């Protein structure tokens, strides 16, 4: 029996034992699904993706554990600095950023390419959680207290939208909205906000604010058969791959659609399709259940944390993760427009992996330090 | 640092409630995703499975081999040979110009060719392979294959192309094949044929028998299912699903390639004493019993192998602009005044009009009729001439005398019975009908001009010696000679068998003519060659192959009285285009005719001088080989050859 005394600093071993191991196992299972799928996509080769994916996951897991060992109050104190640093970087993008595939998203940072919009995914979650940490329950729906979060969300969303990166902008906006909702925004204001969002979207379409390719993608999403060899081609091929997989799939490395390269971006955005083609309905549902388990676990961690910041930050990270999963799977099945959102931990790509795992590091920190609250731990900072 | 610990229970309650709500909402959305998965993978599984199959498998058209064309003894006149070529899939190459530059480093790609490739890509779209170059050497082809990893979208391919081993010698009979045009595609009735015609490098018959017998020669496409990837690259050929293509039917001709080649050589030989490099000439040799055309020659001739590849524009211009018309088959498409060769028919017409062969005419070298002199070719005159002598010496005056009282329609009737003024089913287009003048012909000819429609007897005087309006092709003259030799309405033919179906020779009913009249005409022709007539120097000494013939010289310009008074220019000194045409018709053996021959030498000056010797040289070769006595080729042998069965 170990009664942790308030104010006492825990040892590393103690903290490690408090890690949420089932969550780590779930994340590892999902990343493992990514490795075996990438191995199949490369026609049975570890190169160029599978081995790197596995190594990156292990490295990112290290980041997760390291972040988990850091007291959650430390993250709280870093929240605003991280948010504003990310915002500053976003402002810098149009000035010094690299143009890549028609969009300006990257900046050079110490010889490395760095995507500020990715950092903002963490930054916004931390920033909003920090903001609501300082509000009383009745202040949340007060008009004046709504202005700062509106600006905190609106500024990065606007900056990312003009890059242009519609997918990430919408993802950030939705994440922000979920945090505000969970923080206790009144339903009335919530509905008004949703209606306003719809109006804004319609206005954007009406007044040519969207790029042509973005409109085309949305129209294709609404009617994929209108251009089967153009924008709708990927979606159609994706549906064919999934559908032809059937109940138990075509078998590992037997997916004809993917092996014959009918699918685009197989190692990144469309990887769920290959998984579904080769492992069938059973496999795909299994993977979805693993994701759901991660999400539920994350939400339960949020509910178990004493620190208000920790709760909201956890919800924010889980929300981001959830949106990735829903948008990506919805996209490859024709339920959402093709916007270039990867499947977390399965799609190949280091930046997103790192963002997700760092986010879960904060979640894990919230879990490890779930009993800590502000007034009991003033000694730690 | 501010602490709101006091408010925490309330905030925690809200967050927990909302988090549960969020979890429920997310679970619902996941259920939606799962439902969609069910719809795709379970409910509509079969539909997507079928689509996946369609994606994966493609039907590839297997191009059939074109039917061969062989001569009467089976020698190939048109066959197929391997063609190493490069195809390009524009969609895979992306930058077509760069790809062409790379190919051009290995095998030349002319600007002209490049423009044509670009046009074809625009017309056919980016997914259809286009032919960039063909007839590559093995070395070039290997280099392309070696560099293939750096040549995106380039497909090396071994196709089949038409080969004409006899080149120009068979050009006018066989014709040639050429690239498919949009009009060809529009003319096709079935989709299968259109698909076949769209195959890269597919050729269809453009001229001659290649065109006429296109549907027989083409064959039927086969198909094979292939497994492809998204780039259309073939991963696997599924041979067990293959339906082999059926080669086109072979054509067996009546032509004797050896004699044909010999005739082309003889025609091209210079005429002694005349400075003229190129002989624009034609010759036809027929079997007078079956109508089989053994030789159908015309010089100069183009090389059909130049046309297979897509002819070089400079060469095309040269062929078109040459005064010797190498693109025209003069044996069929050239209608010339037959000159004195026509007298054979005139002699028959004279007898039908009541003249006896022993009636004589005194030739003074010219005869006054109407308002002018009609001149005999021999200025001093022939003296007393009977019918046989009139043929032997080709006396014009004799026929002028006959013509004074001869009805033109009687002459026209004889000419038609003996095969002039009509075309024959040969399968080679462009045949001219020639003109057999008659009262009706003149009425029709001057339909818009009633005052010119009256026939004048003076015109009969020109017509009876094969001048004036009378024209005939060398083919018609050969048919005429065959009919004179046999008394039967022999019809010429070029195709002896289609596939393995041997066609019977066309019916040759007896001509409604008195055999005695024919005998006189034949005796006259015999005298021309063998009794010191106008073609004495073209005599064949072999008694088994005694040749009878008739010379002809067709005057192209009327000689004016002033010219005659001044003294005639020697024909050798006239420009080529003003010289008279030389003609000669002949048959052999005289006693039991088997072969008939006609020879025309454009601007050859004189029949006895230019055409007769060529006919003799050709007929000597015919006599030496005697193709009619040899067993012809059995086309079933071709059909039985391995690989040629119909699928």
Tab-separated table of N, CA and C in Angstrom, chain B residues 26-155:
chain	number	residue	atom	x	y	z
B	26	UNK	N	-18.311	10.419	-29.843
B	26	UNK	CA	-17.242	9.779	-30.620
B	26	UNK	C	-17.597	8.328	-30.914
B	27	UNK	N	-18.148	7.648	-29.909
B	27	UNK	CA	-18.527	6.250	-30.116
B	27	UNK	C	-19.568	6.131	-31.213
B	28	UNK	N	-20.508	7.064	-31.220
B	28	UNK	CA	-21.528	7.055	-32.276
B	28	UNK	C	-20.875	7.217	-33.651
B	29	UNK	N	-19.947	8.179	-33.719
B	29	UNK	CA	-19.262	8.400	-34.992
B	29	UNK	C	-18.489	7.155	-35.416
B	30	UNK	N	-17.855	6.506	-34.465
B	30	UNK	CA	-17.148	5.259	-34.780
B	30	UNK	C	-18.119	4.200	-35.279
B	31	UNK	N	-19.292	4.193	-34.662
B	31	UNK	CA	-20.306	3.247	-35.128
B	31	UNK	C	-20.679	3.555	-36.577
B	32	UNK	N	-20.746	4.861	-36.884
B	32	UNK	CA	-21.032	5.261	-38.269
B	32	UNK	C	-19.955	4.766	-39.222
B	33	UNK	N	-18.702	4.948	-38.813
B	33	UNK	CA	-17.581	4.475	-39.640
B	33	UNK	C	-17.684	2.959	-39.828
B	34	UNK	N	-17.985	2.270	-38.729
B	34	UNK	CA	-18.108	0.811	-38.813
B	34	UNK	C	-19.250	0.427	-39.746
B	35	UNK	N	-20.357	1.194	-39.661
B	35	UNK	CA	-21.483	0.926	-40.554
B	35	UNK	C	-21.084	1.086	-42.018
B	36	UNK	N	-20.321	2.129	-42.279
B	36	UNK	CA	-19.853	2.356	-43.645
B	36	UNK	C	-18.945	1.202	-44.094
B	37	UNK	N	-18.099	0.759	-43.187
B	37	UNK	CA	-17.225	-0.372	-43.505
B	37	UNK	C	-18.063	-1.601	-43.842
B	38	UNK	N	-19.123	-1.791	-43.041
B	38	UNK	CA	-20.006	-2.931	-43.298
B	38	UNK	C	-20.619	-2.816	-44.690
B	39	UNK	N	-21.078	-1.608	-44.991
B	39	UNK	CA	-21.701	-1.383	-46.290
B	39	UNK	C	-20.720	-1.708	-47.428
B	40	UNK	N	-19.469	-1.233	-47.284
B	40	UNK	CA	-18.486	-1.451	-48.358
B	40	UNK	C	-18.014	-2.898	-48.420
B	41	UNK	N	-17.690	-3.439	-47.246
B	41	UNK	CA	-16.966	-4.713	-47.236
B	41	UNK	C	-17.879	-5.927	-47.181
B	42	UNK	N	-19.069	-5.765	-46.650
B	42	UNK	CA	-19.966	-6.918	-46.537
B	42	UNK	C	-21.124	-6.794	-47.530
B	43	UNK	N	-21.869	-5.677	-47.418
B	43	UNK	CA	-23.080	-5.560	-48.235
B	43	UNK	C	-22.744	-5.465	-49.727
B	44	UNK	N	-21.773	-4.615	-50.080
B	44	UNK	CA	-21.465	-4.416	-51.498
B	44	UNK	C	-20.170	-5.105	-51.918
B	45	UNK	N	-19.788	-6.103	-51.161
B	45	UNK	CA	-18.512	-6.762	-51.406
B	45	UNK	C	-18.380	-7.219	-52.860
B	46	UNK	N	-19.436	-7.886	-53.342
B	46	UNK	CA	-19.357	-8.464	-54.685
B	46	UNK	C	-19.132	-7.390	-55.749
B	47	UNK	N	-19.850	-6.305	-55.603
B	47	UNK	CA	-19.726	-5.212	-56.577
B	47	UNK	C	-18.284	-4.711	-56.662
B	48	UNK	N	-17.680	-4.498	-55.486
B	48	UNK	CA	-16.320	-3.966	-55.491
B	48	UNK	C	-15.313	-5.030	-55.910
B	49	UNK	N	-15.644	-6.277	-55.620
B	49	UNK	CA	-14.764	-7.357	-56.056
B	49	UNK	C	-14.721	-7.393	-57.586
B	50	UNK	N	-15.900	-7.240	-58.204
B	50	UNK	CA	-15.959	-7.211	-59.665
B	50	UNK	C	-15.169	-6.027	-60.219
B	51	UNK	N	-15.339	-4.889	-59.571
B	51	UNK	CA	-14.611	-3.706	-60.039
B	51	UNK	C	-13.103	-3.907	-59.921
B	52	UNK	N	-12.693	-4.570	-58.848
B	52	UNK	CA	-11.269	-4.826	-58.650
B	52	UNK	C	-10.735	-5.737	-59.752
B	53	UNK	N	-11.552	-6.715	-60.120
B	53	UNK	CA	-11.158	-7.625	-61.199
B	53	UNK	C	-10.989	-6.844	-62.500
B	54	UNK	N	-11.953	-5.964	-62.745
B	54	UNK	CA	-11.906	-5.160	-63.968
B	54	UNK	C	-10.652	-4.309	-64.002
B	55	UNK	N	-10.327	-3.762	-62.840
B	55	UNK	CA	-9.124	-2.949	-62.713
B	55	UNK	C	-7.899	-3.706	-63.105
B	56	UNK	N	-7.889	-4.948	-62.637
B	56	UNK	CA	-6.681	-5.729	-62.659
B	56	UNK	C	-6.413	-6.357	-64.002
B	57	UNK	N	-7.523	-6.692	-64.691
B	57	UNK	CA	-7.355	-7.444	-65.918
B	57	UNK	C	-7.762	-6.599	-67.095
B	58	UNK	N	-7.043	-6.773	-68.131
B	58	UNK	CA	-7.286	-5.976	-69.314
B	58	UNK	C	-7.264	-6.948	-70.482
B	59	UNK	N	-8.127	-6.710	-71.450
B	59	UNK	CA	-8.072	-7.540	-72.647
B	59	UNK	C	-7.117	-6.891	-73.622
B	60	UNK	N	-6.162	-7.666	-74.039
B	60	UNK	CA	-5.227	-7.114	-75.002
B	60	UNK	C	-5.535	-7.708	-76.359
B	61	UNK	N	-5.560	-6.849	-77.351
B	61	UNK	CA	-5.853	-7.310	-78.702
B	61	UNK	C	-4.582	-7.907	-79.298
B	62	UNK	N	-4.732	-9.079	-79.870
B	62	UNK	CA	-3.598	-9.694	-80.561
B	62	UNK	C	-3.797	-9.482	-82.055
B	63	UNK	N	-2.878	-8.776	-82.643
B	63	UNK	CA	-3.002	-8.409	-84.045
B	63	UNK	C	-2.739	-9.627	-84.934
B	64	UNK	N	-3.636	-9.867	-85.880
B	64	UNK	CA	-3.410	-11.014	-86.752
B	64	UNK	C	-2.339	-10.707	-87.802
B	65	UNK	N	-1.716	-11.764	-88.273
B	65	UNK	CA	-0.789	-11.601	-89.394
B	65	UNK	C	-1.600	-11.397	-90.662
B	66	UNK	N	-1.129	-10.516	-91.504
B	66	UNK	CA	-1.816	-10.277	-92.760
B	66	UNK	C	-1.579	-11.456	-93.689
B	67	UNK	N	-2.605	-11.786	-94.464
B	67	UNK	CA	-2.481	-12.881	-95.408
B	67	UNK	C	-1.375	-12.606	-96.409
B	68	UNK	N	-0.674	-13.664	-96.824
B	68	UNK	CA	0.395	-13.470	-97.803
B	68	UNK	C	-0.189	-13.365	-99.205
B	69	UNK	N	0.557	-12.757	-100.076
B	69	UNK	CA	0.176	-12.758	-101.485
B	69	UNK	C	1.311	-13.462	-102.234
B	70	UNK	N	0.956	-14.520	-102.955
B	70	UNK	CA	1.997	-15.280	-103.657
B	70	UNK	C	1.689	-15.309	-105.146
B	71	UNK	N	2.698	-15.588	-105.928
B	71	UNK	CA	2.494	-15.652	-107.365
B	71	UNK	C	1.974	-17.039	-107.731
B	72	UNK	N	1.826	-17.314	-109.035
B	72	UNK	CA	1.155	-18.548	-109.446
B	72	UNK	C	1.939	-19.785	-109.042
B	73	UNK	N	3.213	-19.614	-108.739
B	73	UNK	CA	4.011	-20.770	-108.309
B	73	UNK	C	4.376	-20.688	-106.831
B	74	UNK	N	3.730	-19.792	-106.098
B	74	UNK	CA	3.925	-19.760	-104.652
B	74	UNK	C	5.013	-18.825	-104.168
B	75	UNK	N	5.678	-18.115	-105.095
B	75	UNK	CA	6.710	-17.175	-104.647
B	75	UNK	C	6.044	-15.986	-103.950
B	76	UNK	N	6.505	-15.627	-102.755
B	76	UNK	CA	5.837	-14.536	-102.032
B	76	UNK	C	6.053	-13.179	-102.696
B	77	UNK	N	4.944	-12.504	-102.935
B	77	UNK	CA	5.001	-11.144	-103.479
B	77	UNK	C	4.792	-10.137	-102.357
B	78	UNK	N	4.026	-10.541	-101.353
B	78	UNK	CA	3.819	-9.709	-100.169
B	78	UNK	C	3.818	-10.641	-98.976
B	79	UNK	N	4.744	-10.424	-98.060
B	79	UNK	CA	4.796	-11.285	-96.873
B	79	UNK	C	5.011	-10.400	-95.652
B	80	UNK	N	5.213	-11.023	-94.521
B	80	UNK	CA	5.371	-10.270	-93.279
B	80	UNK	C	6.753	-10.521	-92.722
B	81	UNK	N	7.325	-9.489	-92.192
B	81	UNK	CA	8.612	-9.691	-91.524
B	81	UNK	C	8.606	-8.962	-90.193
B	82	UNK	N	9.536	-9.365	-89.338
B	82	UNK	CA	9.660	-8.767	-88.008
B	82	UNK	C	10.003	-7.295	-88.145
B	83	UNK	N	9.353	-6.516	-87.312
B	83	UNK	CA	9.585	-5.079	-87.333
B	83	UNK	C	9.886	-4.627	-85.909
B	84	UNK	N	11.143	-4.285	-85.650
B	84	UNK	CA	11.506	-3.787	-84.330
B	84	UNK	C	11.101	-2.331	-84.253
B	85	UNK	N	10.268	-2.014	-83.266
B	85	UNK	CA	9.785	-0.647	-83.204
B	85	UNK	C	9.692	-0.152	-81.764
B	86	UNK	N	9.507	1.146	-81.629
B	86	UNK	CA	9.395	1.759	-80.307
B	86	UNK	C	8.026	2.408	-80.201
B	87	UNK	N	7.315	2.053	-79.152
B	87	UNK	CA	6.048	2.704	-78.870
B	87	UNK	C	6.252	3.620	-77.662
B	88	UNK	N	5.393	4.604	-77.563
B	88	UNK	CA	5.487	5.535	-76.443
B	88	UNK	C	4.095	5.729	-75.856
B	89	UNK	N	4.003	5.578	-74.530
B	89	UNK	CA	2.734	5.884	-73.860
B	89	UNK	C	2.875	7.288	-73.281
B	90	UNK	N	2.226	8.281	-73.905
B	90	UNK	CA	2.453	9.680	-73.511
B	90	UNK	C	2.179	9.926	-72.033
B	91	UNK	N	1.150	9.265	-71.494
B	91	UNK	CA	0.766	9.497	-70.108
B	91	UNK	C	1.892	9.070	-69.163
B	92	UNK	N	2.603	8.010	-69.538
B	92	UNK	CA	3.701	7.546	-68.677
B	92	UNK	C	4.972	8.337	-68.900
B	93	UNK	N	5.138	8.826	-70.122
B	93	UNK	CA	6.361	9.559	-70.430
B	93	UNK	C	6.316	10.957	-69.818
B	94	UNK	N	5.109	11.479	-69.625
B	94	UNK	CA	4.889	12.828	-69.120
B	94	UNK	C	5.453	13.879	-70.070
B	95	UNK	N	6.779	14.013	-70.136
B	95	UNK	CA	7.348	14.989	-71.064
B	95	UNK	C	7.695	14.266	-72.373
B	96	UNK	N	6.784	14.359	-73.323
B	96	UNK	CA	6.952	13.624	-74.576
B	96	UNK	C	8.162	14.143	-75.335
B	97	UNK	N	8.360	15.459	-75.325
B	97	UNK	CA	9.483	16.037	-76.056
B	97	UNK	C	10.821	15.508	-75.556
B	98	UNK	N	10.948	15.472	-74.231
B	98	UNK	CA	12.198	14.983	-73.652
B	98	UNK	C	12.410	13.516	-74.004
B	99	UNK	N	11.317	12.752	-73.963
B	99	UNK	CA	11.420	11.328	-74.293
B	99	UNK	C	11.870	11.158	-75.737
B	100	UNK	N	11.306	11.965	-76.643
B	100	UNK	CA	11.687	11.872	-78.054
B	100	UNK	C	13.151	12.268	-78.242
B	101	UNK	N	13.592	13.266	-77.473
B	101	UNK	CA	15.002	13.659	-77.570
B	101	UNK	C	15.911	12.491	-77.220
B	102	UNK	N	15.535	11.795	-76.158
B	102	UNK	CA	16.362	10.660	-75.733
B	102	UNK	C	16.361	9.564	-76.787
B	103	UNK	N	15.191	9.298	-77.359
B	103	UNK	CA	15.113	8.263	-78.392
B	103	UNK	C	15.934	8.684	-79.606
B	104	UNK	N	15.896	9.995	-79.902
B	104	UNK	CA	16.588	10.488	-81.091
B	104	UNK	C	18.099	10.302	-80.987
B	105	UNK	N	18.598	10.155	-79.767
B	105	UNK	CA	20.037	9.906	-79.619
B	105	UNK	C	20.407	8.506	-80.088
B	106	UNK	N	19.412	7.642	-80.166
B	106	UNK	CA	19.682	6.261	-80.557
B	106	UNK	C	19.271	6.014	-82.001
B	107	UNK	N	18.094	6.493	-82.354
B	107	UNK	CA	17.658	6.341	-83.740
B	107	UNK	C	17.048	7.671	-84.165
B	108	UNK	N	17.356	8.126	-85.376
B	108	UNK	CA	16.895	9.471	-85.768
B	108	UNK	C	15.374	9.606	-85.748
B	109	UNK	N	14.903	10.723	-85.213
B	109	UNK	CA	13.478	11.055	-85.262
B	109	UNK	C	13.401	12.422	-85.948
B	110	UNK	N	12.946	12.452	-87.187
B	110	UNK	CA	12.927	13.711	-87.939
B	110	UNK	C	11.881	14.652	-87.365
B	111	UNK	N	12.040	15.939	-87.651
B	111	UNK	CA	11.084	16.941	-87.178
B	111	UNK	C	9.685	16.640	-87.693
B	112	UNK	N	9.692	16.184	-88.935
B	112	UNK	CA	8.430	15.846	-89.575
B	112	UNK	C	7.698	14.740	-88.813
B	113	UNK	N	8.477	13.732	-88.493
B	113	UNK	CA	7.991	12.575	-87.752
B	113	UNK	C	7.487	13.029	-86.376
B	114	UNK	N	8.274	13.890	-85.769
B	114	UNK	CA	7.941	14.395	-84.437
B	114	UNK	C	6.591	15.104	-84.466
B	115	UNK	N	6.408	15.936	-85.493
B	115	UNK	CA	5.137	16.655	-85.612
B	115	UNK	C	3.988	15.669	-85.781
B	116	UNK	N	4.262	14.608	-86.547
B	116	UNK	CA	3.215	13.612	-86.779
B	116	UNK	C	2.873	12.872	-85.481
B	117	UNK	N	3.902	12.573	-84.688
B	117	UNK	CA	3.670	11.884	-83.405
B	117	UNK	C	2.812	12.764	-82.495
B	118	UNK	N	3.149	14.060	-82.461
B	118	UNK	CA	2.403	14.985	-81.601
B	118	UNK	C	0.940	15.055	-82.027
B	119	UNK	N	0.738	15.085	-83.351
B	119	UNK	CA	-0.640	15.125	-83.861
B	119	UNK	C	-1.394	13.879	-83.418
B	120	UNK	N	-0.708	12.753	-83.525
B	120	UNK	CA	-1.352	11.486	-83.195
B	120	UNK	C	-1.700	11.435	-81.709
B	121	UNK	N	-0.809	11.968	-80.876
B	121	UNK	CA	-1.077	11.974	-79.430
B	121	UNK	C	-2.302	12.829	-79.140
B	122	UNK	N	-2.366	13.994	-79.799
B	122	UNK	CA	-3.521	14.850	-79.571
B	122	UNK	C	-4.812	14.154	-79.987
B	123	UNK	N	-4.726	13.401	-81.067
B	123	UNK	CA	-5.925	12.770	-81.600
B	123	UNK	C	-6.347	11.573	-80.752
B	124	UNK	N	-5.386	10.813	-80.294
B	124	UNK	CA	-5.724	9.545	-79.650
B	124	UNK	C	-5.720	9.605	-78.136
B	125	UNK	N	-5.210	10.696	-77.555
B	125	UNK	CA	-5.203	10.808	-76.107
B	125	UNK	C	-3.943	10.213	-75.507
B	126	UNK	N	-3.758	10.496	-74.238
B	126	UNK	CA	-2.478	10.215	-73.591
B	126	UNK	C	-2.290	8.751	-73.216
B	127	UNK	N	-3.373	7.960	-73.266
B	127	UNK	CA	-3.245	6.593	-72.754
B	127	UNK	C	-2.949	5.573	-73.848
B	128	UNK	N	-3.148	5.957	-75.103
B	128	UNK	CA	-2.910	5.023	-76.196
B	128	UNK	C	-1.446	5.102	-76.625
B	129	UNK	N	-0.788	3.953	-76.735
B	129	UNK	CA	0.599	3.994	-77.199
B	129	UNK	C	0.673	4.470	-78.656
B	130	UNK	N	1.644	5.292	-78.947
B	130	UNK	CA	1.861	5.689	-80.341
B	130	UNK	C	3.218	5.157	-80.797
B	131	UNK	N	3.310	4.906	-82.086
B	131	UNK	CA	4.554	4.391	-82.632
B	131	UNK	C	5.491	5.560	-82.894
B	132	UNK	N	6.676	5.486	-82.314
B	132	UNK	CA	7.634	6.571	-82.476
B	132	UNK	C	8.573	6.285	-83.635
B	133	UNK	N	9.054	5.067	-83.700
B	133	UNK	CA	9.980	4.700	-84.765
B	133	UNK	C	9.799	3.225	-85.038
B	134	UNK	N	10.017	2.827	-86.276
B	134	UNK	CA	9.965	1.395	-86.556
B	134	UNK	C	11.040	1.016	-87.559
B	135	UNK	N	11.078	-0.240	-87.895
B	135	UNK	CA	12.135	-0.776	-88.761
B	135	UNK	C	13.517	-0.457	-88.209
B	136	UNK	N	13.645	-0.590	-86.897
B	136	UNK	CA	14.939	-0.360	-86.276
B	136	UNK	C	15.874	-1.524	-86.586
B	137	UNK	N	17.152	-1.226	-86.599
B	137	UNK	CA	18.106	-2.322	-86.707
B	137	UNK	C	18.153	-3.023	-85.357
B	138	UNK	N	18.688	-4.234	-85.382
B	138	UNK	CA	18.777	-4.993	-84.143
B	138	UNK	C	19.622	-4.235	-83.129
B	139	UNK	N	20.660	-3.580	-83.620
B	139	UNK	CA	21.559	-2.857	-82.729
B	139	UNK	C	20.826	-1.696	-82.050
B	140	UNK	N	20.090	-0.924	-82.834
B	140	UNK	CA	19.343	0.191	-82.256
B	140	UNK	C	18.328	-0.321	-81.234
B	141	UNK	N	17.685	-1.420	-81.615
B	141	UNK	CA	16.658	-1.983	-80.746
B	141	UNK	C	17.263	-2.442	-79.423
B	142	UNK	N	18.439	-3.031	-79.473
B	142	UNK	CA	19.088	-3.474	-78.235
B	142	UNK	C	19.449	-2.277	-77.370
B	143	UNK	N	19.911	-1.215	-78.018
B	143	UNK	CA	20.306	-0.037	-77.230
B	143	UNK	C	19.099	0.572	-76.523
B	144	UNK	N	17.974	0.606	-77.213
B	144	UNK	CA	16.749	1.106	-76.582
B	144	UNK	C	16.413	0.241	-75.364
B	145	UNK	N	16.479	-1.066	-75.543
B	145	UNK	CA	16.153	-1.972	-74.446
B	145	UNK	C	17.107	-1.790	-73.267
B	146	UNK	N	18.360	-1.542	-73.599
B	146	UNK	CA	19.377	-1.366	-72.572
B	146	UNK	C	19.097	-0.110	-71.747
B	147	UNK	N	18.634	0.937	-72.425
B	147	UNK	CA	18.416	2.215	-71.749
B	147	UNK	C	17.010	2.349	-71.172
B	148	UNK	N	16.251	1.290	-71.287
B	148	UNK	CA	14.841	1.355	-70.927
B	148	UNK	C	14.564	1.943	-69.544
B	149	UNK	N	15.365	1.586	-68.523
B	149	UNK	CA	15.068	2.146	-67.191
B	149	UNK	C	15.063	3.666	-67.165
B	150	UNK	N	15.767	4.303	-68.122
B	150	UNK	CA	15.801	5.776	-68.138
B	150	UNK	C	14.794	6.355	-69.118
B	151	UNK	N	14.022	5.491	-69.752
B	151	UNK	CA	13.095	5.966	-70.770
B	151	UNK	C	11.671	5.672	-70.319
B	152	UNK	N	11.131	6.578	-69.526
B	152	UNK	CA	9.776	6.382	-69.012
B	152	UNK	C	8.761	6.384	-70.132
B	153	UNK	N	7.835	5.444	-70.082
B	153	UNK	CA	6.746	5.417	-71.056
B	153	UNK	C	7.128	4.806	-72.391
B	154	UNK	N	8.390	4.410	-72.548
B	154	UNK	CA	8.815	3.833	-73.820
B	154	UNK	C	8.621	2.318	-73.797
B	155	UNK	N	7.961	1.807	-74.813
B	155	UNK	CA	7.714	0.370	-74.912
B	155	UNK	C	8.384	-0.167	-76.164
